[in-house]
Amino acid sequence: NITSLTMINALPLSRLGCVRKIYLFTTSSRNFSIPTRHSRHLPPSACLSIDHLKDISQEVLSSSPGSLIPYNKSERDDAFHAWGVADTTIQKVEWLIRGYSAQVLNTQMQKEYAVKSNEDPSESIKCILDLIQKVETEGDIYMKLRNEMRSQLNLNQKSEQDKFFDEYGDQETDTDSQNFPEIDRVFASPGQTIGMFDTLLDTISMATDSNTPVMVGNIFDRINKRFELDGGMAFNVNPNTVPTQMTYNAALRAIANGDNTGEKTRDHALMHAFDIFHLAKSAEKKKCINAATYNYMVQIIAKYVPPSEMCGNLANAFWNLAKEDRVVDSNLMRTMESVNCGGFEKYETFIDKNISNKDIEDIPKAWKVFEKSLRYNEEDNTY
């Protein structure tokens, strides 16, 4: 008798012959219980064995170029087909990346699985970057082969059309019926997913250094480029390239947790933080701004802007934006209290009057309508 069916973390779902979403249920010879909780509510599978992590990562990294996402001409030679070809590799790499993230204290994966590890956080980040770089290379090879194939088909069909004109002259023809390949059709290369970047940024946020703002800025440039290639704000419906609340907030959290070691670090931190906030605000239709966004922005202001009237004014501006978006929460209230504005009287008076000695229940309901509903995970206020 089958006594139970549960998600196991020893192997990725692709190796188990399972689809991404499965139901968990229990059966016995005496009763049968219908599942009431979908697996999307459970933590995603992760490779939690160090030995498996190292062995399978080496297998992926040492594979021959073009073998992980092989290009094969098909009738539907579009983005949907490309991502379908890459899916097995994506599942394996995401499984490995989540495993590396679980080795770093206080990351989302580490909290999900309560992993106790002595692994060096910087080594985990390096391994994640290596895996993402490998997948990026595989995707670029796929797109290069695809473009070469479609260009060749286009030249062959044009050659046939030239022969027709040589034989019959310049007669009216239905050029649309020739069905030439769309060689200029561009989309983000298959392989790198927003889930990989989310996990990477979450991991970086728990293992920061003075170079963190620059690293985060470079990663976000890649994310935004892929987002725009798939149609940008107006047309992108590819869940693999659309940023989430976690994407923006993990990047801001990493900058907020970074080391303020000098003017150069400060300038990079503020520049990239405001760029990321602007992108999140521009994605208003995607509902990516929430309480965590404003909480981390105020933390960044408090850390990198010297105590001054400007520091107080900036913090107050983000508080007002949070009220307008109706996402004020207790974390933001406590962060506002911690801002050192260098004795700026107006700011201190504002804090004493509106925030000090108050709980989230004490503020108007209109300020916190979407406090939980816009979170990445309603049960967790981190992102």
CSV table of C-alpha atoms in Angstrom, one decimal:
chain,number,residue,atom,x,y,z
A,1,ASN,CA,0.0,0.0,0.0
A,2,ILE,CA,1.1,3.5,-0.7
A,3,THR,CA,1.3,5.2,2.7
A,4,SER,CA,2.3,8.7,1.6
A,5,LEU,CA,3.4,10.9,-1.3
A,6,THR,CA,5.5,13.8,-0.3
A,7,MET,CA,7.8,16.3,-2.0
A,8,ILE,CA,11.4,15.3,-1.5
A,9,ASN,CA,14.4,17.5,-1.8
A,10,ALA,CA,17.0,14.9,-2.8
A,11,LEU,CA,16.5,15.4,-6.6
A,12,PRO,CA,14.9,18.1,-8.8
A,13,LEU,CA,11.4,17.5,-10.1
A,14,SER,CA,12.6,16.8,-13.6
A,15,ARG,CA,14.5,13.8,-12.4
A,16,LEU,CA,11.5,12.4,-10.7
A,17,GLY,CA,9.4,12.7,-13.8
A,18,CYS,CA,7.1,15.1,-12.1
A,19,VAL,CA,5.6,18.4,-13.3
A,20,ARG,CA,6.3,21.6,-11.5
A,21,LYS,CA,3.1,21.7,-9.5
A,22,ILE,CA,1.9,18.6,-7.7
A,23,TYR,CA,-0.6,17.9,-5.1
A,24,LEU,CA,0.4,16.3,-1.8
A,25,PHE,CA,-2.0,13.7,-0.3
A,26,THR,CA,-2.0,10.6,1.8
A,27,THR,CA,-3.6,7.3,1.2
A,28,SER,CA,-3.9,4.0,3.0
A,29,SER,CA,-5.8,0.8,2.5
A,30,ARG,CA,-8.6,2.2,4.8
A,31,ASN,CA,-9.1,5.8,3.7
A,32,PHE,CA,-8.3,8.3,1.0
A,33,SER,CA,-7.9,12.0,1.7
A,34,ILE,CA,-8.4,14.6,-1.0
A,35,PRO,CA,-5.6,17.2,-1.0
A,36,THR,CA,-6.6,20.6,0.3
A,37,ARG,CA,-3.3,22.4,-0.1
A,38,HIS,CA,-1.5,23.0,-3.4
A,39,SER,CA,2.2,22.6,-3.6
A,40,ARG,CA,2.6,26.2,-4.6
A,41,HIS,CA,2.1,27.1,-1.0
A,42,LEU,CA,5.1,24.9,0.0
A,43,PRO,CA,8.7,26.0,-0.3
A,44,PRO,CA,10.3,25.2,-3.7
A,45,SER,CA,12.6,22.1,-3.8
A,46,ALA,CA,16.2,22.8,-3.1
A,47,CYS,CA,19.4,20.7,-3.1
A,48,LEU,CA,20.3,20.5,0.6
A,49,SER,CA,23.1,18.0,0.3
A,50,ILE,CA,26.6,19.6,0.0
A,51,ASP,CA,27.9,16.6,-1.9
A,52,HIS,CA,25.0,16.7,-4.4
A,53,LEU,CA,25.5,20.4,-4.8
A,54,LYS,CA,29.1,20.2,-5.7
A,55,ASP,CA,28.8,17.1,-7.9
A,56,ILE,CA,25.8,18.2,-9.9
A,57,SER,CA,27.1,21.8,-10.2
A,58,GLN,CA,30.3,20.5,-11.6
A,59,GLU,CA,28.3,18.3,-14.0
A,60,VAL,CA,26.4,21.4,-15.2
A,61,LEU,CA,29.4,23.7,-15.4
A,62,SER,CA,31.6,21.2,-17.3
A,63,SER,CA,28.9,20.2,-19.9
A,64,SER,CA,29.8,21.0,-23.5
A,65,PRO,CA,28.6,24.3,-24.9
A,66,GLY,CA,25.1,24.1,-26.4
A,67,SER,CA,24.2,20.8,-24.8
A,68,LEU,CA,22.1,22.1,-21.9
A,69,ILE,CA,19.7,24.1,-24.2
A,70,PRO,CA,20.1,22.5,-27.6
A,71,TYR,CA,18.7,24.3,-30.6
A,72,ASN,CA,16.4,22.2,-32.9
A,73,LYS,CA,14.5,23.7,-35.7
A,74,SER,CA,10.7,23.4,-35.2
A,75,GLU,CA,7.6,24.8,-36.8
A,76,ARG,CA,7.0,27.0,-33.7
A,77,ASP,CA,10.4,28.6,-33.5
A,78,ASP,CA,9.5,31.2,-31.0
A,79,ALA,CA,10.0,32.2,-27.4
A,80,PHE,CA,7.5,29.7,-26.1
A,81,HIS,CA,9.3,26.9,-27.8
A,82,ALA,CA,12.7,28.1,-26.7
A,83,TRP,CA,11.7,28.2,-23.0
A,84,GLY,CA,10.1,24.8,-23.3
A,85,VAL,CA,13.5,23.4,-24.6
A,86,ALA,CA,15.3,25.1,-21.6
A,87,ASP,CA,12.8,24.0,-18.9
A,88,THR,CA,14.6,20.9,-17.7
A,89,THR,CA,17.9,22.7,-17.4
A,90,ILE,CA,16.1,25.6,-15.7
A,91,GLN,CA,14.6,23.3,-13.1
A,92,LYS,CA,17.9,21.7,-12.3
A,93,VAL,CA,19.9,25.0,-12.0
A,94,GLU,CA,17.2,26.7,-9.9
A,95,TRP,CA,17.2,23.6,-7.6
A,96,LEU,CA,21.0,24.0,-7.2
A,97,ILE,CA,20.9,27.8,-6.7
A,98,ARG,CA,18.3,27.4,-4.0
A,99,GLY,CA,20.5,24.8,-2.4
A,100,TYR,CA,23.5,27.2,-2.3
A,101,SER,CA,21.3,30.0,-0.9
A,102,ALA,CA,20.1,27.7,1.9
A,103,GLN,CA,23.7,27.5,3.1
A,104,VAL,CA,23.7,31.2,3.9
A,105,LEU,CA,22.3,32.3,7.2
A,106,ASN,CA,18.9,34.2,7.2
A,107,THR,CA,18.2,33.9,3.5
A,108,GLN,CA,14.7,32.9,2.5
A,109,MET,CA,15.8,29.3,1.7
A,110,GLN,CA,17.8,29.0,4.9
A,111,LYS,CA,14.8,30.0,6.9
A,112,GLU,CA,12.5,27.7,5.0
A,113,TYR,CA,14.7,24.6,5.6
A,114,ALA,CA,16.5,25.7,8.8
A,115,VAL,CA,19.8,24.6,7.3
A,116,LYS,CA,22.8,24.7,9.7
A,117,SER,CA,25.9,25.3,7.5
A,118,ASN,CA,29.5,26.3,8.0
A,119,GLU,CA,29.9,27.1,4.3
A,120,ASP,CA,31.5,30.4,3.3
A,121,PRO,CA,28.7,32.8,2.1
A,122,SER,CA,30.9,34.4,-0.5
A,123,GLU,CA,31.6,30.9,-1.9
A,124,SER,CA,27.9,30.2,-2.2
A,125,ILE,CA,27.4,33.5,-4.1
A,126,LYS,CA,30.3,32.7,-6.4
A,127,CYS,CA,28.7,29.3,-7.2
A,128,ILE,CA,25.3,30.8,-7.9
A,129,LEU,CA,26.9,33.4,-10.2
A,130,ASP,CA,28.8,30.6,-12.0
A,131,LEU,CA,25.6,28.7,-12.6
A,132,ILE,CA,23.8,31.7,-13.9
A,133,GLN,CA,26.7,32.6,-16.2
A,134,LYS,CA,26.6,29.0,-17.6
A,135,VAL,CA,22.9,29.2,-18.3
A,136,GLU,CA,23.4,32.7,-19.9
A,137,THR,CA,26.1,31.2,-22.2
A,138,GLU,CA,23.8,28.3,-23.2
A,139,GLY,CA,21.0,30.7,-24.0
A,140,ASP,CA,23.2,32.9,-26.1
A,141,ILE,CA,24.4,29.9,-28.1
A,142,TYR,CA,20.8,28.9,-28.6
A,143,MET,CA,19.9,32.3,-29.9
A,144,LYS,CA,22.9,32.5,-32.2
A,145,LEU,CA,22.1,29.1,-33.8
A,146,ARG,CA,18.5,30.1,-34.1
A,147,ASN,CA,19.3,33.4,-35.9
A,148,GLU,CA,21.8,31.7,-38.2
A,149,MET,CA,19.3,29.1,-39.2
A,150,ARG,CA,16.5,31.6,-39.8
A,151,SER,CA,18.9,33.9,-41.7
A,152,GLN,CA,19.9,31.0,-44.0
A,153,LEU,CA,16.2,30.1,-44.6
A,154,ASN,CA,15.4,33.7,-45.5
A,155,LEU,CA,18.3,33.8,-48.0
A,156,ASN,CA,17.2,30.6,-49.6
A,157,GLN,CA,13.6,31.8,-50.0
A,158,LYS,CA,14.8,35.1,-51.4
A,159,SER,CA,16.9,33.2,-53.9
A,160,GLU,CA,13.9,31.2,-55.1
A,161,GLN,CA,12.0,34.5,-55.5
A,162,ASP,CA,14.8,35.9,-57.6
A,163,LYS,CA,14.7,32.9,-59.9
A,164,PHE,CA,11.0,33.4,-60.4
A,165,PHE,CA,11.5,37.1,-61.4
A,166,ASP,CA,14.3,36.1,-63.8
A,167,GLU,CA,12.0,33.6,-65.5
A,168,TYR,CA,8.7,35.4,-65.5
A,169,GLY,CA,9.6,39.1,-65.0
A,170,ASP,CA,8.5,41.6,-62.4
A,171,GLN,CA,4.9,40.4,-62.1
A,172,GLU,CA,2.5,41.2,-59.3
A,173,THR,CA,2.8,38.5,-56.6
A,174,ASP,CA,1.4,37.9,-53.2
A,175,THR,CA,4.6,38.5,-51.2
A,176,ASP,CA,2.8,37.8,-47.9
A,177,SER,CA,2.2,34.2,-49.0
A,178,GLN,CA,5.9,33.6,-49.2
A,179,ASN,CA,5.9,33.3,-45.4
A,180,PHE,CA,9.5,34.5,-44.9
A,181,PRO,CA,11.1,33.7,-41.5
A,182,GLU,CA,11.0,36.6,-39.0
A,183,ILE,CA,14.7,36.9,-38.5
A,184,ASP,CA,14.3,40.2,-36.6
A,185,ARG,CA,12.1,38.7,-34.0
A,186,VAL,CA,14.0,39.4,-30.7
A,187,PHE,CA,13.3,38.0,-27.3
A,188,ALA,CA,15.3,37.3,-24.1
A,189,SER,CA,17.5,34.2,-24.5
A,190,PRO,CA,16.1,31.2,-22.7
A,191,GLY,CA,17.7,30.0,-19.5
A,192,GLN,CA,18.1,32.8,-16.9
A,193,THR,CA,14.9,33.2,-14.9
A,194,ILE,CA,13.8,35.9,-12.6
A,195,GLY,CA,13.6,33.2,-9.9
A,196,MET,CA,17.4,32.7,-10.2
A,197,PHE,CA,18.1,36.4,-9.8
A,198,ASP,CA,15.6,36.7,-6.9
A,199,THR,CA,17.5,34.0,-5.0
A,200,LEU,CA,20.9,35.5,-5.9
A,201,LEU,CA,19.9,39.0,-4.7
A,202,ASP,CA,18.4,37.5,-1.5
A,203,THR,CA,21.6,35.6,-0.9
A,204,ILE,CA,23.8,38.7,-1.5
A,205,SER,CA,21.7,40.7,0.9
A,206,MET,CA,22.8,38.4,3.7
A,207,ALA,CA,26.5,38.4,2.7
A,208,THR,CA,27.3,42.0,1.9
A,209,ASP,CA,30.6,44.0,1.5
A,210,SER,CA,31.7,47.3,0.2
A,211,ASN,CA,31.3,46.1,-3.4
A,212,THR,CA,27.7,45.1,-2.9
A,213,PRO,CA,26.0,48.2,-4.4
A,214,VAL,CA,28.0,47.9,-7.7
A,215,MET,CA,27.3,44.1,-7.9
A,216,VAL,CA,23.6,44.7,-7.3
A,217,GLY,CA,23.5,47.5,-9.9
A,218,ASN,CA,25.2,45.2,-12.5
A,219,ILE,CA,22.7,42.4,-11.8
A,220,PHE,CA,19.8,44.8,-12.1
A,221,ASP,CA,21.0,46.0,-15.5
A,222,ARG,CA,20.9,42.4,-16.7
A,223,ILE,CA,17.4,41.9,-15.3
A,224,ASN,CA,16.0,45.1,-16.8
A,225,LYS,CA,17.6,44.4,-20.2
A,226,ARG,CA,16.0,41.0,-20.4
A,227,PHE,CA,12.7,42.5,-19.2
A,228,GLU,CA,12.8,45.1,-22.0
A,229,LEU,CA,13.7,42.5,-24.7
A,230,ASP,CA,10.5,40.6,-23.9
A,231,GLY,CA,8.4,43.7,-24.4
A,232,GLY,CA,8.9,45.8,-21.3
A,233,MET,CA,6.1,47.2,-19.2
A,234,ALA,CA,3.6,47.3,-22.0
A,235,PHE,CA,3.9,43.9,-23.5
A,236,ASN,CA,6.0,41.5,-21.4
A,237,VAL,CA,4.0,38.6,-20.2
A,238,ASN,CA,6.8,36.2,-19.8
A,239,PRO,CA,7.0,35.2,-16.1
A,240,ASN,CA,10.6,34.2,-16.5
A,241,THR,CA,11.7,37.8,-17.2
A,242,VAL,CA,9.2,40.0,-15.3
A,243,PRO,CA,10.6,41.3,-12.0
A,244,THR,CA,8.7,40.5,-8.8
A,245,GLN,CA,8.5,42.3,-5.4
A,246,MET,CA,11.3,40.1,-4.3
A,247,THR,CA,13.5,41.3,-7.2
A,248,TYR,CA,13.3,45.0,-6.3
A,249,ASN,CA,13.2,44.6,-2.5
A,250,ALA,CA,16.1,42.0,-2.3
A,251,ALA,CA,18.2,44.4,-4.3
A,252,LEU,CA,17.4,47.3,-2.0
A,253,ARG,CA,17.8,45.1,1.1
A,254,ALA,CA,21.3,44.2,-0.1
A,255,ILE,CA,22.3,47.8,-0.5
A,256,ALA,CA,20.8,48.7,2.9
A,257,ASN,CA,22.8,45.9,4.5
A,258,GLY,CA,26.0,46.9,2.7
A,259,ASP,CA,29.1,48.4,4.3
A,260,ASN,CA,29.4,52.2,4.2
A,261,THR,CA,33.1,52.4,3.8
A,262,GLY,CA,33.5,55.8,2.1
A,263,GLU,CA,32.3,58.3,-0.4
A,264,LYS,CA,32.6,56.0,-3.4
A,265,THR,CA,30.5,53.3,-1.8
A,266,ARG,CA,28.0,55.9,-0.7
A,267,ASP,CA,27.6,57.3,-4.2
A,268,HIS,CA,27.1,53.9,-5.8
A,269,ALA,CA,24.7,52.8,-3.1
A,270,LEU,CA,22.5,55.9,-3.5
A,271,MET,CA,22.7,55.9,-7.3
A,272,HIS,CA,21.7,52.3,-7.7
A,273,ALA,CA,19.1,52.4,-4.9
A,274,PHE,CA,17.2,55.3,-6.5
A,275,ASP,CA,17.5,53.7,-9.9
A,276,ILE,CA,15.9,50.5,-8.6
A,277,PHE,CA,13.2,52.4,-6.8
A,278,HIS,CA,12.4,54.3,-9.9
A,279,LEU,CA,12.1,51.1,-11.9
A,280,ALA,CA,9.8,49.6,-9.2
A,281,LYS,CA,7.7,52.8,-9.2
A,282,SER,CA,7.5,52.6,-13.0
A,283,ALA,CA,6.2,49.0,-12.7
A,284,GLU,CA,3.2,50.3,-10.8
A,285,LYS,CA,0.9,48.1,-12.9
A,286,LYS,CA,2.8,45.1,-11.7
A,287,LYS,CA,2.2,46.1,-8.0
A,288,CYS,CA,5.8,45.7,-7.0
A,289,ILE,CA,6.0,48.5,-4.5
A,290,ASN,CA,5.1,47.6,-0.9
A,291,ALA,CA,6.0,48.3,2.7
A,292,ALA,CA,9.4,46.6,2.4
A,293,THR,CA,10.4,48.8,-0.5
A,294,TYR,CA,9.9,52.0,1.6
A,295,ASN,CA,11.4,50.3,4.6
A,296,TYR,CA,14.7,49.5,2.8
A,297,MET,CA,14.8,52.9,1.1
A,298,VAL,CA,14.6,54.7,4.4
A,299,GLN,CA,17.3,52.4,5.8
A,300,ILE,CA,19.5,53.3,2.9
A,301,ILE,CA,18.9,57.0,3.5
A,302,ALA,CA,19.7,56.6,7.2
A,303,LYS,CA,22.9,54.7,6.4
A,304,TYR,CA,24.4,56.6,3.5
A,305,VAL,CA,23.1,60.2,3.9
A,306,PRO,CA,24.9,62.1,6.6
A,307,PRO,CA,22.8,63.3,9.5
A,308,SER,CA,21.2,66.5,8.2
A,309,GLU,CA,18.1,68.3,7.2
A,310,MET,CA,18.3,66.6,3.8
A,311,CYS,CA,18.3,63.2,5.5
A,312,GLY,CA,15.2,64.0,7.5
A,313,ASN,CA,13.4,65.4,4.4
A,314,LEU,CA,14.2,62.3,2.3
A,315,ALA,CA,12.9,60.0,5.0
A,316,ASN,CA,9.8,62.0,5.4
A,317,ALA,CA,9.2,62.0,1.6
A,318,PHE,CA,9.3,58.2,1.5
A,319,TRP,CA,7.0,58.0,4.5
A,320,ASN,CA,4.5,60.2,2.6
A,321,LEU,CA,4.8,58.0,-0.5
A,322,ALA,CA,4.1,54.9,1.6
A,323,LYS,CA,1.0,56.5,3.0
A,324,GLU,CA,-0.2,57.4,-0.5
A,325,ASP,CA,0.4,53.8,-1.6
A,326,ARG,CA,-1.3,52.6,1.6
A,327,VAL,CA,1.4,50.2,2.6
A,328,VAL,CA,2.6,51.5,5.9
A,329,ASP,CA,3.7,48.7,8.4
A,330,SER,CA,5.3,48.4,11.8
A,331,ASN,CA,8.8,47.9,10.3
A,332,LEU,CA,8.6,51.1,8.4
A,333,MET,CA,7.5,53.0,11.6
A,334,ARG,CA,10.4,51.7,13.6
A,335,THR,CA,12.9,52.5,10.8
A,336,MET,CA,11.6,56.1,10.6
A,337,GLU,CA,12.2,56.4,14.3
A,338,SER,CA,15.9,55.3,13.9
A,339,VAL,CA,16.8,57.9,11.3
A,340,ASN,CA,19.4,60.3,12.6
A,341,CYS,CA,18.7,63.7,11.0
A,342,GLY,CA,21.3,65.6,13.0
A,343,GLY,CA,18.8,67.3,15.3
A,344,PHE,CA,16.5,68.6,12.5
A,345,GLU,CA,13.7,69.9,14.6
A,346,LYS,CA,10.8,69.6,12.2
A,347,TYR,CA,11.6,65.9,11.6
A,348,GLU,CA,11.9,65.1,15.3
A,349,THR,CA,8.7,66.9,16.0
A,350,PHE,CA,7.0,64.9,13.2
A,351,ILE,CA,8.3,61.6,14.6
A,352,ASP,CA,7.2,62.5,18.2
A,353,LYS,CA,3.7,63.4,17.0
A,354,ASN,CA,3.0,60.7,14.4
A,355,ILE,CA,5.1,57.6,15.1
A,356,SER,CA,6.8,57.5,18.5
A,357,ASN,CA,5.2,55.3,21.1
A,358,LYS,CA,2.6,54.1,18.5
A,359,ASP,CA,1.9,50.6,17.1
A,360,ILE,CA,0.5,49.7,13.7
A,361,GLU,CA,-3.0,49.6,15.2
A,362,ASP,CA,-2.7,53.2,16.2
A,363,ILE,CA,-2.3,54.7,12.7
A,364,PRO,CA,-5.2,55.3,10.3
A,365,LYS,CA,-6.5,52.3,8.5
A,366,ALA,CA,-6.3,54.2,5.2
A,367,TRP,CA,-2.5,54.2,5.5
A,368,LYS,CA,-2.2,50.4,5.7
A,369,VAL,CA,-4.9,49.0,3.4
A,370,PHE,CA,-2.4,47.0,1.3
A,371,GLU,CA,0.1,46.3,4.1
A,372,LYS,CA,-0.1,42.5,3.6
A,373,SER,CA,-1.8,42.0,0.2
A,374,LEU,CA,1.1,43.5,-1.8
A,375,ARG,CA,3.8,41.4,-0.1
A,376,TYR,CA,5.7,38.8,-2.1
A,377,ASN,CA,4.6,36.4,0.6
A,378,GLU,CA,1.7,37.5,2.7
A,379,GLU,CA,3.0,35.6,5.7
A,380,ASP,CA,6.4,37.2,5.6
A,381,ASN,CA,7.2,41.0,5.6
A,382,THR,CA,10.8,40.6,4.3
A,383,TYR,CA,9.8,41.2,0.7
